[in-house]
Short mmCIF file of C-alpha atoms in Angstrom, two decimals:
data_model
loop_
_atom_site.label_atom_id
_atom_site.label_comp_id
_atom_site.label_asym_id
_atom_site.label_seq_id
_atom_site.Cartn_x
_atom_site.Cartn_y
_atom_site.Cartn_z
CA UNK A 1124 112.55 127.69 80.38
CA UNK A 1125 112.90 126.32 83.90
CA UNK A 1126 114.75 123.19 84.96
CA UNK A 1127 111.43 121.40 85.11
CA UNK A 1128 110.71 122.06 81.46
CA UNK A 1129 113.95 120.72 80.06
CA UNK A 1130 115.24 117.19 79.86
CA UNK A 1131 118.73 117.79 78.49
CA UNK A 1132 120.83 116.04 81.13
CA UNK A 1133 122.40 112.70 80.15
CA UNK A 1134 120.23 110.85 82.70
CA UNK A 1135 117.08 112.48 81.37
CA UNK A 1136 118.07 111.75 77.78
CA UNK A 1137 118.71 108.12 78.62
CA UNK A 1138 115.38 107.88 80.44
CA UNK A 1139 113.51 109.32 77.50
CA UNK A 1140 115.33 106.97 75.20
CA UNK A 1141 114.29 104.01 77.32
CA UNK A 1142 110.68 105.13 77.04
CA UNK A 1143 110.98 105.56 73.29
CA UNK A 1144 112.31 102.01 72.84
CA UNK A 1145 109.16 100.49 74.35
CA UNK A 1146 106.37 99.37 72.03
CA UNK A 1147 104.35 102.19 70.40
CA UNK A 1148 101.49 103.33 72.61
CA UNK A 1149 97.84 103.03 71.56
CA UNK A 1150 96.52 106.44 72.65
CA UNK A 1151 92.76 105.84 72.46
CA UNK A 1152 92.92 102.45 74.15
CA UNK A 1153 95.26 103.82 76.82
CA UNK A 1154 92.96 106.76 77.55
CA UNK A 1155 89.86 104.53 77.65
CA UNK A 1156 91.35 101.94 79.99
CA UNK A 1157 93.11 104.32 82.36
CA UNK A 1158 89.93 106.42 82.59
CA UNK A 1159 87.78 103.32 83.22
CA UNK A 1160 90.16 102.03 85.90
CA UNK A 1161 90.27 105.46 87.53
CA UNK A 1162 86.46 105.61 87.58
CA UNK A 1163 86.24 102.17 89.23
CA UNK A 1164 88.92 103.22 91.73
CA UNK A 1165 86.98 106.32 92.75
CA UNK A 1166 83.69 104.36 92.83
CA UNK A 1167 85.31 101.98 95.32
CA UNK A 1168 86.64 104.96 97.25
CA UNK A 1169 83.27 106.76 97.50
CA UNK A 1170 80.93 103.78 97.96
CA UNK A 1171 81.09 104.00 101.81
CA UNK A 1172 79.80 107.58 101.68
CA UNK A 1173 76.20 106.33 101.54
CA UNK A 1174 76.65 102.86 103.07
CA UNK A 1175 78.56 103.91 106.21
CA UNK A 1176 75.57 103.65 108.62
CA UNK A 1177 74.64 100.16 107.36
CA UNK A 1178 78.27 99.01 107.31
CA UNK A 1179 78.89 100.30 110.84
CA UNK A 1180 75.75 98.52 112.06
CA UNK A 1181 76.69 95.23 110.37
CA UNK A 1182 80.24 95.34 111.74
CA UNK A 1183 79.22 96.69 115.19
CA UNK A 1184 81.50 99.70 114.71
CA UNK A 1185 81.23 102.40 117.43
CA UNK A 1186 80.98 106.06 116.42
CA UNK A 1187 84.61 106.65 117.40
CA UNK A 1188 85.72 103.91 114.97
CA UNK A 1189 83.79 105.06 111.92
CA UNK A 1190 86.66 107.28 110.80
CA UNK A 1191 88.66 104.09 110.18
CA UNK A 1192 85.92 102.71 107.92
CA UNK A 1193 86.21 105.81 105.73
CA UNK A 1194 89.96 106.33 106.10
CA UNK A 1195 91.20 102.85 105.18
CA UNK A 1196 91.42 103.49 101.45
CA UNK A 1197 92.88 107.03 101.60
CA UNK A 1198 95.44 105.78 104.12
CA UNK A 1199 96.57 103.04 101.72
CA UNK A 1200 96.59 105.56 98.89
CA UNK A 1201 98.62 108.18 100.71
CA UNK A 1202 101.13 105.65 102.03
CA UNK A 1203 101.91 104.04 98.66
CA UNK A 1204 101.26 106.62 95.93
CA UNK A 1205 104.83 107.91 95.99
CA UNK A 1206 106.43 104.48 95.87
CA UNK A 1207 103.90 103.33 93.25
CA UNK A 1208 104.77 106.29 91.04
CA UNK A 1209 108.50 105.62 91.34
CA UNK A 1210 108.06 101.90 90.66
CA UNK A 1211 105.88 102.66 87.63
CA UNK A 1212 108.51 104.95 86.11
CA UNK A 1213 111.37 102.55 86.86
CA UNK A 1214 109.86 99.10 86.26
CA UNK A 1215 106.99 99.70 83.85
CA UNK A 1216 103.78 101.72 84.07
CA UNK A 1217 101.72 99.02 82.34
CA UNK A 1218 103.02 96.39 84.76
CA UNK A 1219 102.14 98.47 87.84
CA UNK A 1220 98.77 99.47 86.36
CA UNK A 1221 97.71 95.88 85.62
CA UNK A 1222 98.95 94.66 89.01
CA UNK A 1223 96.95 97.44 90.67
CA UNK A 1224 93.70 96.71 88.84
CA UNK A 1225 93.99 92.98 89.58
CA UNK A 1226 94.71 93.66 93.26
CA UNK A 1227 91.84 96.17 93.48
CA UNK A 1228 89.41 93.61 92.09
CA UNK A 1229 90.50 90.91 94.53
CA UNK A 1230 90.70 93.08 97.66
CA UNK A 1231 87.37 94.79 96.95
CA UNK A 1232 85.62 91.46 96.48
CA UNK A 1233 87.21 90.16 99.70
CA UNK A 1234 85.94 93.25 101.52
CA UNK A 1235 82.40 92.02 100.95
CA UNK A 1236 83.07 89.02 103.22
CA UNK A 1237 84.52 90.88 106.22
CA UNK A 1238 82.76 90.47 109.56
CA UNK A 1239 84.53 92.96 111.84
CA UNK A 1240 85.74 96.56 111.83
CA UNK A 1241 89.42 95.63 111.74
CA UNK A 1242 88.94 93.17 108.86
CA UNK A 1243 87.04 95.76 106.83
CA UNK A 1244 89.63 98.43 107.60
CA UNK A 1245 92.48 96.16 106.49
CA UNK A 1246 90.58 95.34 103.29
CA UNK A 1247 90.09 99.06 102.63
CA UNK A 1248 93.78 99.79 103.24
CA UNK A 1249 94.64 97.04 100.74
CA UNK A 1250 92.19 98.60 98.27
CA UNK A 1251 93.96 101.92 98.79
CA UNK A 1252 97.35 100.34 98.07
CA UNK A 1253 95.98 98.84 94.85
CA UNK A 1254 94.35 102.16 93.95
CA UNK A 1255 97.72 103.88 94.43
CA UNK A 1256 99.23 101.68 91.73
CA UNK A 1257 96.38 102.54 89.34
CA UNK A 1258 96.28 106.30 89.91
CA UNK A 1259 100.06 106.84 89.92
CA UNK A 1260 100.69 104.78 86.77
CA UNK A 1261 97.68 106.09 84.81
CA UNK A 1262 99.05 109.57 84.20
CA UNK A 1263 102.46 108.11 83.37
CA UNK A 1264 100.82 105.90 80.72
CA UNK A 1265 98.93 108.89 79.35
CA UNK A 1266 102.03 111.10 79.09
CA UNK A 1267 103.81 108.33 77.17
CA UNK A 1268 100.78 107.80 74.89
CA UNK A 1269 100.20 111.54 74.28
CA UNK A 1270 103.66 113.14 73.89
CA UNK A 1271 102.42 116.49 72.54
CA UNK A 1272 101.30 119.30 74.83
CA UNK A 1273 97.90 119.43 73.11
CA UNK A 1274 97.46 115.66 73.45
CA UNK A 1275 98.40 115.75 77.16
CA UNK A 1276 95.90 118.55 77.72
CA UNK A 1277 93.10 116.50 76.18
CA UNK A 1278 94.08 113.25 77.93
CA UNK A 1279 94.54 114.72 81.41
CA UNK A 1280 91.25 116.62 81.03
CA UNK A 1281 89.33 113.44 80.22
CA UNK A 1282 91.13 111.53 82.98
CA UNK A 1283 90.32 114.25 85.51
CA UNK A 1284 86.68 114.16 84.44
CA UNK A 1285 86.56 110.43 85.13
CA UNK A 1286 87.84 111.13 88.65
CA UNK A 1287 84.65 113.16 89.11
CA UNK A 1288 82.63 110.52 87.24
CA UNK A 1289 83.79 107.79 89.59
CA UNK A 1290 82.96 109.95 92.59
CA UNK A 1291 79.47 110.46 91.14
CA UNK A 1292 78.80 106.82 90.27
CA UNK A 1293 80.14 105.20 93.46
CA UNK A 1294 77.35 106.29 95.83
CA UNK A 1295 74.68 105.59 93.18
CA UNK A 1296 75.89 102.04 92.59
CA UNK A 1297 76.27 101.36 96.30
CA UNK A 1298 72.85 102.82 97.09
CA UNK A 1299 71.06 101.00 94.26
CA UNK A 1300 72.31 97.50 95.12
CA UNK A 1301 70.67 95.36 97.82
CA UNK A 1302 73.51 95.71 100.34
CA UNK A 1303 76.98 97.12 100.78
CA UNK A 1304 78.39 93.58 100.46
CA UNK A 1305 76.85 93.15 97.00
CA UNK A 1306 78.19 96.57 96.01
CA UNK A 1307 81.74 95.54 96.85
CA UNK A 1308 81.34 92.32 94.88
CA UNK A 1309 80.16 94.23 91.80
CA UNK A 1310 82.96 96.80 92.01
CA UNK A 1311 85.55 94.06 92.46
CA UNK A 1312 84.29 92.31 89.33
CA UNK A 1313 84.46 95.59 87.36
CA UNK A 1314 88.12 96.06 88.31
CA UNK A 1315 88.95 92.52 87.21
CA UNK A 1316 87.31 93.16 83.81
CA UNK A 1317 89.48 96.26 83.30
CA UNK A 1318 92.58 94.25 84.25
CA UNK A 1319 91.71 91.59 81.68
CA UNK A 1320 91.18 94.17 78.91
CA UNK A 1321 94.41 95.95 79.78
CA UNK A 1322 96.57 92.91 79.20
CA UNK A 1323 95.92 93.20 75.45
CA UNK A 1324 95.32 96.90 74.88
CA UNK A 1325 98.12 98.60 76.86
CA UNK A 1326 101.77 98.94 75.86
CA UNK A 1327 104.67 99.30 78.26
CA UNK A 1328 106.56 102.52 79.00
CA UNK A 1329 109.20 103.29 81.59
CA UNK A 1330 112.02 105.68 82.49
CA UNK A 1331 114.48 103.53 84.50
CA UNK A 1332 116.99 105.21 86.80
CA UNK A 1333 118.73 102.08 88.11
CA UNK A 1334 119.11 101.24 91.77
CA UNK A 1335 116.77 99.53 94.21
CA UNK A 1336 113.24 100.48 95.31
CA UNK A 1337 113.16 102.90 98.22
CA UNK A 1338 111.73 100.40 100.73
CA UNK A 1339 113.01 102.21 103.84
CA UNK A 1340 111.55 105.50 102.66
CA UNK A 1341 108.21 103.86 101.89
CA UNK A 1342 108.12 102.23 105.33
CA UNK A 1343 108.95 105.47 107.17
CA UNK A 1344 106.38 107.44 105.18
CA UNK A 1345 103.63 104.84 105.62
CA UNK A 1346 104.16 104.59 109.38
CA UNK A 1347 104.13 108.39 109.65
CA UNK A 1348 100.72 108.50 107.99
CA UNK A 1349 99.33 105.75 110.22
CA UNK A 1350 100.51 107.68 113.29
CA UNK A 1351 98.99 110.93 111.98
CA UNK A 1352 95.60 109.41 111.15
CA UNK A 1353 95.49 107.53 114.47
CA UNK A 1354 96.24 110.78 116.34
CA UNK A 1355 93.48 112.65 114.49
CA UNK A 1356 91.02 109.83 115.10
CA UNK A 1357 91.80 109.48 118.81
CA UNK A 1358 91.80 113.25 119.22
CA UNK A 1359 88.01 113.20 119.15
CA UNK A 1360 88.08 111.95 122.77
CA UNK A 1361 90.57 114.62 123.90
CA UNK A 1362 93.40 116.37 122.04
CA UNK A 1363 95.58 116.78 125.15
CA UNK A 1364 95.71 113.09 126.05
CA UNK A 1365 99.16 111.47 126.14
CA UNK A 1366 98.52 108.88 123.36
CA UNK A 1367 97.45 111.63 120.96
CA UNK A 1368 100.54 113.70 121.68
CA UNK A 1369 102.83 110.69 121.31
CA UNK A 1370 101.29 109.77 117.97
CA UNK A 1371 101.70 113.31 116.64
CA UNK A 1372 105.32 113.30 117.83
CA UNK A 1373 105.90 109.93 116.16
CA UNK A 1374 104.50 111.27 112.90
CA UNK A 1375 106.90 114.25 113.00
CA UNK A 1376 109.92 112.04 113.78
CA UNK A 1377 109.04 109.57 111.03
CA UNK A 1378 108.64 112.37 108.46
CA UNK A 1379 112.12 113.60 109.46
CA UNK A 1380 113.44 110.06 108.99
CA UNK A 1381 111.76 109.90 105.59
CA UNK A 1382 113.36 113.19 104.51
CA UNK A 1383 116.80 111.96 105.64
CA UNK A 1384 116.35 108.70 103.71
CA UNK A 1385 115.28 110.56 100.56
CA UNK A 1386 118.40 112.75 100.73
CA UNK A 1387 120.69 109.71 100.93
CA UNK A 1388 119.15 107.11 98.64
CA UNK A 1389 120.11 106.81 94.99
CA UNK A 1390 116.52 106.31 93.80
CA UNK A 1391 114.27 108.34 96.12
CA UNK A 1392 110.49 108.08 95.97
CA UNK A 1393 110.40 111.84 95.53
CA UNK A 1394 113.13 114.26 94.49
CA UNK A 1395 113.10 116.72 97.40
CA UNK A 1396 114.77 119.28 95.13
CA UNK A 1397 111.36 119.72 93.51
CA UNK A 1398 110.27 121.51 96.68
CA UNK A 1399 112.26 124.50 95.42
CA UNK A 1400 109.97 124.85 92.39
CA UNK A 1401 106.78 126.88 92.73
CA UNK A 1402 104.81 124.77 90.25
CA UNK A 1403 105.48 121.58 92.19
CA UNK A 1404 104.59 123.32 95.47
CA UNK A 1405 101.36 124.61 93.90
CA UNK A 1406 100.55 121.09 92.72
CA UNK A 1407 101.21 119.70 96.21
CA UNK A 1408 99.20 122.46 97.92
CA UNK A 1409 96.33 121.97 95.47
CA UNK A 1410 96.22 118.25 96.21
CA UNK A 1411 96.55 118.72 99.99
CA UNK A 1412 93.74 121.26 100.36
CA UNK A 1413 91.48 119.41 97.92
CA UNK A 1414 91.72 116.41 100.23
CA UNK A 1415 91.55 118.38 103.45
CA UNK A 1416 88.73 120.80 102.63
CA UNK A 1417 86.70 119.11 99.86
CA UNK A 1418 87.08 115.33 100.09
CA UNK A 1419 87.27 115.28 103.88
CA UNK A 1420 84.00 117.20 104.22
CA UNK A 1421 82.02 115.51 101.45
CA UNK A 1422 83.09 112.03 102.57
CA UNK A 1423 81.17 112.31 105.84
CA UNK A 1424 78.43 114.74 104.76
CA UNK A 1425 76.18 111.97 103.32
CA UNK A 1426 76.21 110.20 106.71
CA UNK A 1427 75.31 113.47 108.42
CA UNK A 1428 72.38 113.91 106.03
CA UNK A 1429 71.08 110.42 106.69
CA UNK A 1430 71.26 110.93 110.43
CA UNK A 1431 69.87 114.48 110.58
CA UNK A 1432 67.46 114.68 107.63
CA UNK A 1433 66.57 110.96 107.71
CA UNK A 1434 67.38 110.44 104.04
CA UNK A 1435 67.76 106.91 102.68
CA UNK A 1436 71.11 105.86 101.16
CA UNK A 1437 69.61 106.05 97.66
CA UNK A 1438 68.06 109.47 98.27
CA UNK A 1439 71.44 110.68 99.53
CA UNK A 1440 73.19 109.27 96.46
CA UNK A 1441 70.80 111.07 94.09
CA UNK A 1442 71.21 114.32 96.00
CA UNK A 1443 74.99 114.09 95.85
CA UNK A 1444 74.82 113.34 92.14
CA UNK A 1445 74.04 117.03 91.71
CA UNK A 1446 77.44 117.86 93.19
CA UNK A 1447 79.48 115.06 91.64
CA UNK A 1448 77.67 115.13 88.28
CA UNK A 1449 78.36 118.84 87.87
CA UNK A 1450 81.95 118.17 88.87
CA UNK A 1451 82.23 115.59 86.06
CA UNK A 1452 80.79 117.93 83.42
CA UNK A 1453 82.95 120.89 84.46
CA UNK A 1454 86.14 118.79 84.68
CA UNK A 1455 85.48 117.50 81.16
CA UNK A 1456 85.30 121.06 79.85
CA UNK A 1457 88.35 122.42 81.68
CA UNK A 1458 90.64 121.60 78.75
CA UNK A 1459 88.99 124.44 76.83
CA UNK A 1460 90.43 126.90 79.36
CA UNK A 1461 94.03 126.02 78.50
CA UNK A 1462 96.09 128.97 77.32
CA UNK A 1463 93.57 131.41 78.75
CA UNK A 1464 93.51 130.50 82.45
CA UNK A 1465 96.50 128.94 84.22
CA UNK A 1466 95.89 125.73 86.20
CA UNK A 1467 96.86 127.56 89.41
CA UNK A 1468 94.16 130.15 88.76
CA UNK A 1469 91.61 127.41 88.12
CA UNK A 1470 92.55 125.85 91.46
CA UNK A 1471 92.19 129.15 93.29
CA UNK A 1472 88.74 129.72 91.77
CA UNK A 1473 87.76 126.12 92.60
CA UNK A 1474 88.71 126.58 96.25
CA UNK A 1475 86.91 129.91 96.41
CA UNK A 1476 83.72 128.32 95.04
CA UNK A 1477 83.97 125.51 97.63
CA UNK A 1478 84.26 128.14 100.36
CA UNK A 1479 81.07 129.82 99.17
CA UNK A 1480 79.33 126.45 98.76
CA UNK A 1481 79.85 125.16 102.29
CA UNK A 1482 78.97 128.53 103.78
CA UNK A 1483 75.58 128.38 102.04
CA UNK A 1484 75.01 124.97 103.67
CA UNK A 1485 75.24 126.35 107.20
CA UNK A 1486 72.02 125.54 109.06
CA UNK A 1487 70.81 123.12 106.37
CA UNK A 1488 70.98 120.09 108.66
CA UNK A 1489 68.74 121.80 111.24
CA UNK A 1490 66.26 123.08 108.65
CA UNK A 1491 64.65 119.68 108.10
CA UNK A 1492 64.68 120.19 104.31
CA UNK A 1493 67.17 118.84 101.77
CA UNK A 1494 66.33 121.70 99.38
CA UNK A 1495 68.44 124.03 101.55
CA UNK A 1496 71.48 122.12 100.31
CA UNK A 1497 70.87 122.65 96.59
CA UNK A 1498 72.69 126.00 96.11
CA UNK A 1499 75.75 124.71 97.95
CA UNK A 1500 75.84 121.44 96.02
CA UNK A 1501 75.61 123.30 92.70
CA UNK A 1502 78.33 125.83 93.53
CA UNK A 1503 80.49 123.14 95.12
CA UNK A 1504 80.10 120.87 92.08
CA UNK A 1505 81.44 123.57 89.77
CA UNK A 1506 84.34 124.23 92.14
CA UNK A 1507 85.17 120.53 92.47
CA UNK A 1508 85.13 120.17 88.67
CA UNK A 1509 87.67 122.97 88.31
CA UNK A 1510 89.89 121.29 90.90
CA UNK A 1511 89.68 117.81 89.35
CA UNK A 1512 90.27 119.19 85.86
CA UNK A 1513 93.30 121.33 86.73
CA UNK A 1514 95.10 119.05 89.20
CA UNK A 1515 96.23 116.24 86.82
CA UNK A 1516 97.57 118.71 84.24
CA UNK A 1517 99.49 120.62 86.90
CA UNK A 1518 100.82 117.32 88.29
CA UNK A 1519 102.49 116.26 85.03
CA UNK A 1520 103.65 119.80 84.17
CA UNK A 1521 105.33 120.27 87.56
CA UNK A 1522 107.95 117.52 87.00
CA UNK A 1523 110.19 116.43 84.10
CA UNK A 1524 108.29 114.43 81.47
CA UNK A 1525 110.09 111.16 82.21
CA UNK A 1526 108.99 111.38 85.87
CA UNK A 1527 105.26 111.87 85.14
CA UNK A 1528 104.12 108.93 87.27
CA UNK A 1529 106.16 110.19 90.21
CA UNK A 1530 104.64 113.67 89.79
CA UNK A 1531 101.16 112.19 89.74
CA UNK A 1532 101.94 110.05 92.77
CA UNK A 1533 103.37 113.02 94.68
CA UNK A 1534 100.36 115.26 94.10
CA UNK A 1535 97.86 112.54 94.90
CA UNK A 1536 99.82 111.60 98.01
CA UNK A 1537 99.22 115.09 99.33
CA UNK A 1538 95.58 114.82 98.20
CA UNK A 1539 94.94 111.68 100.23
CA UNK A 1540 96.99 112.82 103.21
CA UNK A 1541 94.59 115.75 103.25
CA UNK A 1542 91.65 113.40 102.81
CA UNK A 1543 92.69 111.22 105.77
CA UNK A 1544 93.15 114.26 107.98
CA UNK A 1545 89.98 115.92 106.66
CA UNK A 1546 87.76 112.90 107.30
CA UNK A 1547 89.10 112.42 110.82
CA UNK A 1548 88.77 116.14 111.58
CA UNK A 1549 85.24 116.38 110.12
CA UNK A 1550 84.01 113.41 112.16
CA UNK A 1551 85.71 114.75 115.28
CA UNK A 1552 84.14 118.20 114.87
CA UNK A 1553 80.69 116.93 113.86
CA UNK A 1554 80.39 114.51 116.76
CA UNK A 1555 82.01 116.61 119.51
CA UNK A 1556 79.22 119.23 119.77
CA UNK A 1557 75.97 118.93 121.73
CA UNK A 1558 74.11 117.87 118.58
CA UNK A 1559 74.99 116.64 115.09
CA UNK A 1560 73.41 119.72 113.51
CA UNK A 1561 75.58 122.05 115.58
CA UNK A 1562 78.66 119.91 114.95
CA UNK A 1563 77.95 119.88 111.21
CA UNK A 1564 77.96 123.70 111.15
CA UNK A 1565 81.33 123.78 112.92
CA UNK A 1566 82.77 121.27 110.43
CA UNK A 1567 81.45 123.32 107.49
CA UNK A 1568 82.99 126.52 108.85
CA UNK A 1569 86.37 124.81 109.24
CA UNK A 1570 86.08 123.42 105.70
CA UNK A 1571 85.41 126.92 104.37
CA UNK A 1572 88.46 128.28 106.17
CA UNK A 1573 90.71 125.50 104.86
CA UNK A 1574 89.51 126.05 101.28
CA UNK A 1575 90.20 129.78 101.60
CA UNK A 1576 93.76 129.00 102.74
CA UNK A 1577 94.09 126.63 99.78
CA UNK A 1578 92.99 129.34 97.35
CA UNK A 1579 95.58 131.79 98.69
CA UNK A 1580 98.32 129.14 98.73
CA UNK A 1581 98.02 128.17 95.05
CA UNK A 1582 97.54 131.78 93.95
CA UNK A 1583 100.77 133.10 95.52
CA UNK A 1584 103.02 130.24 94.34
CA UNK A 1585 104.48 131.49 91.06
CA UNK A 1586 107.72 130.63 89.27
CA UNK A 1587 110.36 133.33 89.57
#
């Protein structure tokens, strides 16, 4: 048994005792509400996939600024997932969850009234911050509600499936409603309904460590991500320009500051000692390459299809339902693989399938026919389902049980760091060539290469 599997230290025993003294959890209600909130969160996240052209037109956003319209939410997510996970464990997972769902409802509804690119981007960053509270606390609530290994397997499998379900439903809802503004109003109302239901159905759980929130660490980490995303976005107009180099340098310096703060503080956002454990590294690598190769590519692909194949937003949403719907079904069935296939192996297979999927899409944008995309969407949907089903289980298994929310926050931080970088890189590659069809092929090739690296990374990381 590794150090990650045991909780025999006095601090761990006290933390588990604190969790046990909270009111008894209601497993079914907890699973239903955390899954519903996660679905709404991902619907809000993916809605711009099919509404980006209309939103950019309404807000007069230039092509170079469209990365910010897509990257607002993942930037907020990546910046605050770690601190949200730590706060949830220390101050109450129910409290952070309800605060997140309320904030998501309000910020999403406010996003419908924005009139400029910077207002919309700020609203999306705020939605990402609220989403961080929901996603980080959800798995912590589930681990407290399902203490047995078999129960956790079932709960994380269902939760992971609703990640795929939210991804599937977001573009459909956004495409079916009269405008992107109405879509944001509807999604905001849905989040508020979940918040209202959660006040009665959820019970509190926590694992307090004492000490103060790691504000300095959160600030350094958030600024590092802003610098990184800004550098990737500006790099489209020239990677060797001075501002791009300065932003990359600032990101490196701020990450070093973050690491120094985490070593010194009593209650760090993330225990850097976990980086010595292969399971945690595999969880982090799985999240990073899922964001970089899968989410980054598929976030901008619908816009490419609308501009090259002249598909309507609704037609694009139905086409992508093949990918996201299959992902939902496969993620829901992943729990049946437990005990036979390790989560790391599932991740490796998922990345390999994504590699094959995007390679089959090469030339599809220039073919003039959406049917050329079908094999890739089917293969990619199965691969994405394996990733979404295995990642949450690996996240909670890679850390001590009383730090489940932190483990979830850490993995998803890497996921949305990858997403921010992947979106910016995909847009930069797709729009830097002589034509969008040629640029799309370059972006797909890079996505395939990144997924292949991801497959190798998670496969070689094994506990000694």
